[in-house]
Amino acid sequence: MLIRNNPNREEWTEITKRPVIDSRTLEPDVMKIVEEVRVNGDVALKMYAEQFDCLVGGDLLITKEEIQEAINLTPESLKEAIKQAKLNINKFHEAQVQESVLVETMPDVVCWRKSVAIEKVGLYIPGGTAPLFSTLLMLGIPAILAGCSKIVVCTPAGRDGKVNPAILYTAQLLGLTNIYRVGGAQAIAAMAYGTETVPAVYKIFGPGNQYVTCAKQLVSRQATAIDMPAGPSEVAVYADETCNPAFVASDLLSQAEHGKDSQVLLVATSESIAEAVEREVDLQLELLPRKELAGQALENSQFVILEDVDAAFGLLNQYAPEHLIIASDDAKILAGRVINAGSVFLGHYSSESIGDYAGGTNHTLPTNGYAKAYSGVSLDSFVKKITFQQVGQTGLRNIGNIVELMAEAEGLQAHKNAVSIRLKSL
Amino acid sequence: MLIRNNPNREEWTEITKRPVIDSRTLEPDVMKIVEEVRVNGDVALKMYAEQFDCLVGGDLLITKEEIQEAINLTPESLKEAIKQAKLNINKFHEAQVQESVLVETMPDVVCWRKSVAIEKVGLYIPGGTAPLFSTLLMLGIPAILAGCSKIVVCTPAGRDGKVNPAILYTAQLLGLTNIYRVGGAQAIAAMAYGTETVPAVYKIFGPGNQYVTCAKQLVSRQATAIDMPAGPSEVAVYADETCNPAFVASDLLSQAEHGKDSQVLLVATSESIAEAVEREVDLQLELLPRKELAGQALENSQFVILEDVDAAFGLLNQYAPEHLIIASDDAKILAGRVINAGSVFLGHYSSESIGDYAGGTNHTLPTNGYAKAYSGVSLDSFVKKITFQQVGQTGLRNIGNIVELMAEAEGLQAHKNAVSIRLKSL
């Protein structure tokens, strides 16, 4: 573990740097897959499924029987947990519903915005070693709340051709029925262009490996929107003398277990805190089943000591972490200093994993410093806000001349005429 | 003008198709400019300025003297018009401010979202034949309302090295002072990477020619966010028997004068309406200074007759126009049928040009069918919505086991541990 003691601002650029992921080397391979699916549809999907996921025959669409089987296979205790998580996530996202507000900018010039659901959305849910049914909650719930009329789910099958039961249980709990046994870059292409079986959508959401990420980038250059650009997951923790080093270590490790490219940054207010956290990390790491993976991630990680709170939050805001944990008795006050972050966890008991699963906030968040300009997924991600305006005769009399003058000054005579011809008619 | 009488749904795909703009042919040239600016900074900017815009020496930063000169050169009547437009746009965007709402998803599990301004934003304002000071209002006002701490404006100078006075007048009216005499792809590169003079920003806004658009796409593949993907401007008009054909024609022409690739689609409920509008277009076109340009745009345009209102709005929603005008006595009711559009103009007196300049809504809108998934620029475009969560000991007792079960089921033991270690401490 690299510990930097009171680094000066020149070093911050180095500290906040993410590993460069050059997807250009992947692009030709991924573009080939995307094109193949665009042209050959289901045939290409089945070919790639056999090649990568070992699908054993069967339909691409998950059947009712399979869903029933999954319901039976999911333990009751897990079902209850997922149900409560659903309630919490629903409650938080429901509060994001916005009513239209009429604004009369001048007498008889009335403007408003209306949130209208994106009609067709696609949710990509990774399978493999970590079957992310939690991601299905995080994307499915706001899609349903928004009122998206077609919600397509793609998720890869395992070598036995089956999809993880908890994913299928979660889908049926949400009422989603368009679930396809398709994974990887080919799933993204299917949702972008449509095949005989998989419907085309207007916006694609969800995490994935670097092939999935690259495919999302490629389709987003054409007609399909995507949730956000993606990079490896990351956490930054601010820890002062009030922190519990064992708790902090557990949060760092829960990030590190995501994979060897995960990013972990600790900003501690003293050397003794950093050392105490490091000791705890070593102790807890030994007990983890994924300790190899987590150990590799920790090698890329950094512990920084900054005694000055302004400096500490200066660095954290420059880093713009996906997740930020403020492990301090003063967390609520310190929260006011956060400018760039995806989601912030306040105090000693708000572990990142609570937000990952069940607290209510969304876990699809901007990585790679994108938190400087991007928000995480929310209800907003599933709607367009269409503006409306209604101008009557009185309104036109009030605003007409203003528009005429401005249009003329921009050299746009026909824009002026559209007002003049109406003014003359009054 | 191509008039299609009651086309069947198979033809709709053809009708709603936009001209394919293949920016790949431009990419190598634009990438060279972007790289040159990234590496050589101001030297590259001055070189390109001389090459493309004929800058006659001088600083890149607009001086106070130049702004004073611009104020003197701007006619008082135009100043008053811009001031009123500013008030209206401000009023509409101010209503978009969102307060944080605390949501207690379970007892002692409290979550909320907070809108935090993107710190550094860049606004590109085209000069040339149409100096778009109106775009500076549309981007500058929400940036200021959001509280962006650094707002950078780039706009090209004319052959005399000067920037259009109305643009500079508008900038000073808004209180913007970081205005740079830089245009084209090189301006986008300067704002993305920063030069000795032009600060780097996190998000770039604004329209431009195909070089500017291509540069925005290129920088967005790296660290810089952009407002939205861009295509040629477009309007669709729904006109029924209550419409005024002269008004409709004036709206079609105001779109057509933007350039030869502008898109115009009329959906009329009868042949006689379409013919009446066509006659008016021919009459009004003759009187326009930009009649060559508008005439070319009209050649790409389509008049469609659909008597059935369901079919008409089906086609319009499939087209997903940037601007939609509903020229009908029933506009307010018909507005409920709009699913995909950037901004909608209701009734006989709400000309598109009112929204372009002064009504209050934003004129930076999704083109090219992107209205199916994207919103226009709003206050939201200048903020990130950061989520926060605060869980206390009681909250942890309520939610801890749920998180443990879900984390375990996803095979993420360290995520579980982060909760278990805290639960054990209670």
PDB file of C-alpha atoms in Angstrom, chain A residues 92 324-336 343-352 354-355 359-361, chain B residues 101-113 387-399 422:
ATOM      1  CA  PHE A  92     -36.545   6.934  -2.888  1.00  0.00           C
ATOM      2  CA  LEU A 324     -17.482   8.703  -1.113  1.00  0.00           C
ATOM      3  CA  ILE A 325     -17.642   7.612   2.513  1.00  0.00           C
ATOM      4  CA  ILE A 326     -17.236  10.266   5.195  1.00  0.00           C
ATOM      5  CA  ALA A 327     -16.174   8.303   8.275  1.00  0.00           C
ATOM      6  CA  SER A 328     -16.447  11.045  10.868  1.00  0.00           C
ATOM      7  CA  ASP A 329     -18.693  12.220  13.675  1.00  0.00           C
ATOM      8  CA  ASP A 330     -18.979  15.440  11.664  1.00  0.00           C
ATOM      9  CA  ALA A 331     -20.101  13.678   8.490  1.00  0.00           C
ATOM     10  CA  LYS A 332     -23.286  15.681   8.058  1.00  0.00           C
ATOM     11  CA  ILE A 333     -21.416  18.987   8.249  1.00  0.00           C
ATOM     12  CA  LEU A 334     -18.548  17.782   6.064  1.00  0.00           C
ATOM     13  CA  ALA A 335     -21.116  16.683   3.445  1.00  0.00           C
ATOM     14  CA  GLY A 336     -21.489  20.357   2.562  1.00  0.00           C
ATOM     15  CA  SER A 343     -23.085   8.938  -3.986  1.00  0.00           C
ATOM     16  CA  VAL A 344     -22.014   9.903  -0.462  1.00  0.00           C
ATOM     17  CA  PHE A 345     -22.211   7.745   2.679  1.00  0.00           C
ATOM     18  CA  LEU A 346     -22.304   9.688   5.928  1.00  0.00           C
ATOM     19  CA  GLY A 347     -21.097   8.555   9.304  1.00  0.00           C
ATOM     20  CA  HIS A 348     -19.919   5.304  10.782  1.00  0.00           C
ATOM     21  CA  TYR A 349     -22.861   3.035   9.999  1.00  0.00           C
ATOM     22  CA  SER A 350     -23.597   3.982   6.374  1.00  0.00           C
ATOM     23  CA  SER A 351     -21.512   1.334   4.645  1.00  0.00           C
ATOM     24  CA  GLU A 352     -21.275   1.551   0.865  1.00  0.00           C
ATOM     25  CA  ILE A 354     -26.081  -0.525   2.136  1.00  0.00           C
ATOM     26  CA  GLY A 355     -26.374   1.813  -0.834  1.00  0.00           C
ATOM     27  CA  GLY A 359     -30.780   1.769   1.255  1.00  0.00           C
ATOM     28  CA  GLY A 360     -32.824   3.249  -1.554  1.00  0.00           C
ATOM     29  CA  THR A 361     -30.382   5.336  -3.601  1.00  0.00           C
TER      30      THR A 361
ATOM     31  CA  VAL B 101     -36.076  16.142  -0.295  1.00  0.00           C
ATOM     32  CA  LEU B 102     -35.166  13.840   2.592  1.00  0.00           C
ATOM     33  CA  VAL B 103     -36.630  10.359   2.189  1.00  0.00           C
ATOM     34  CA  GLU B 104     -36.566   7.980   5.150  1.00  0.00           C
ATOM     35  CA  THR B 105     -36.772   4.675   3.311  1.00  0.00           C
ATOM     36  CA  MET B 106     -36.718   2.675   6.579  1.00  0.00           C
ATOM     37  CA  PRO B 107     -36.583   4.088  10.104  1.00  0.00           C
ATOM     38  CA  ASP B 108     -33.170   5.760  10.529  1.00  0.00           C
ATOM     39  CA  VAL B 109     -32.170   5.134   6.885  1.00  0.00           C
ATOM     40  CA  VAL B 110     -32.307   8.609   5.373  1.00  0.00           C
ATOM     41  CA  CYS B 111     -31.523   9.342   1.713  1.00  0.00           C
ATOM     42  CA  TRP B 112     -31.602  12.510  -0.364  1.00  0.00           C
ATOM     43  CA  ARG B 113     -30.359  14.069  -3.593  1.00  0.00           C
ATOM     44  CA  THR B 387     -27.151  11.206  -3.638  1.00  0.00           C
ATOM     45  CA  PHE B 388     -26.493  11.055   0.097  1.00  0.00           C
ATOM     46  CA  GLN B 389     -27.423   8.480   2.702  1.00  0.00           C
ATOM     47  CA  GLN B 390     -27.158   8.504   6.461  1.00  0.00           C
ATOM     48  CA  VAL B 391     -27.779   5.324   8.396  1.00  0.00           C
ATOM     49  CA  GLY B 392     -27.637   5.263  12.198  1.00  0.00           C
ATOM     50  CA  GLN B 393     -27.404   2.340  14.588  1.00  0.00           C
ATOM     51  CA  THR B 394     -31.162   1.799  14.495  1.00  0.00           C
ATOM     52  CA  GLY B 395     -31.115   2.012  10.733  1.00  0.00           C
ATOM     53  CA  LEU B 396     -28.325  -0.535  10.554  1.00  0.00           C
ATOM     54  CA  ARG B 397     -30.333  -2.920  12.717  1.00  0.00           C
ATOM     55  CA  ASN B 398     -33.285  -2.488  10.355  1.00  0.00           C
ATOM     56  CA  ILE B 399     -31.439  -2.948   7.086  1.00  0.00           C
ATOM     57  CA  ARG B 422     -20.787  -2.976  12.115  1.00  0.00           C
TER      58      ARG B 422
END
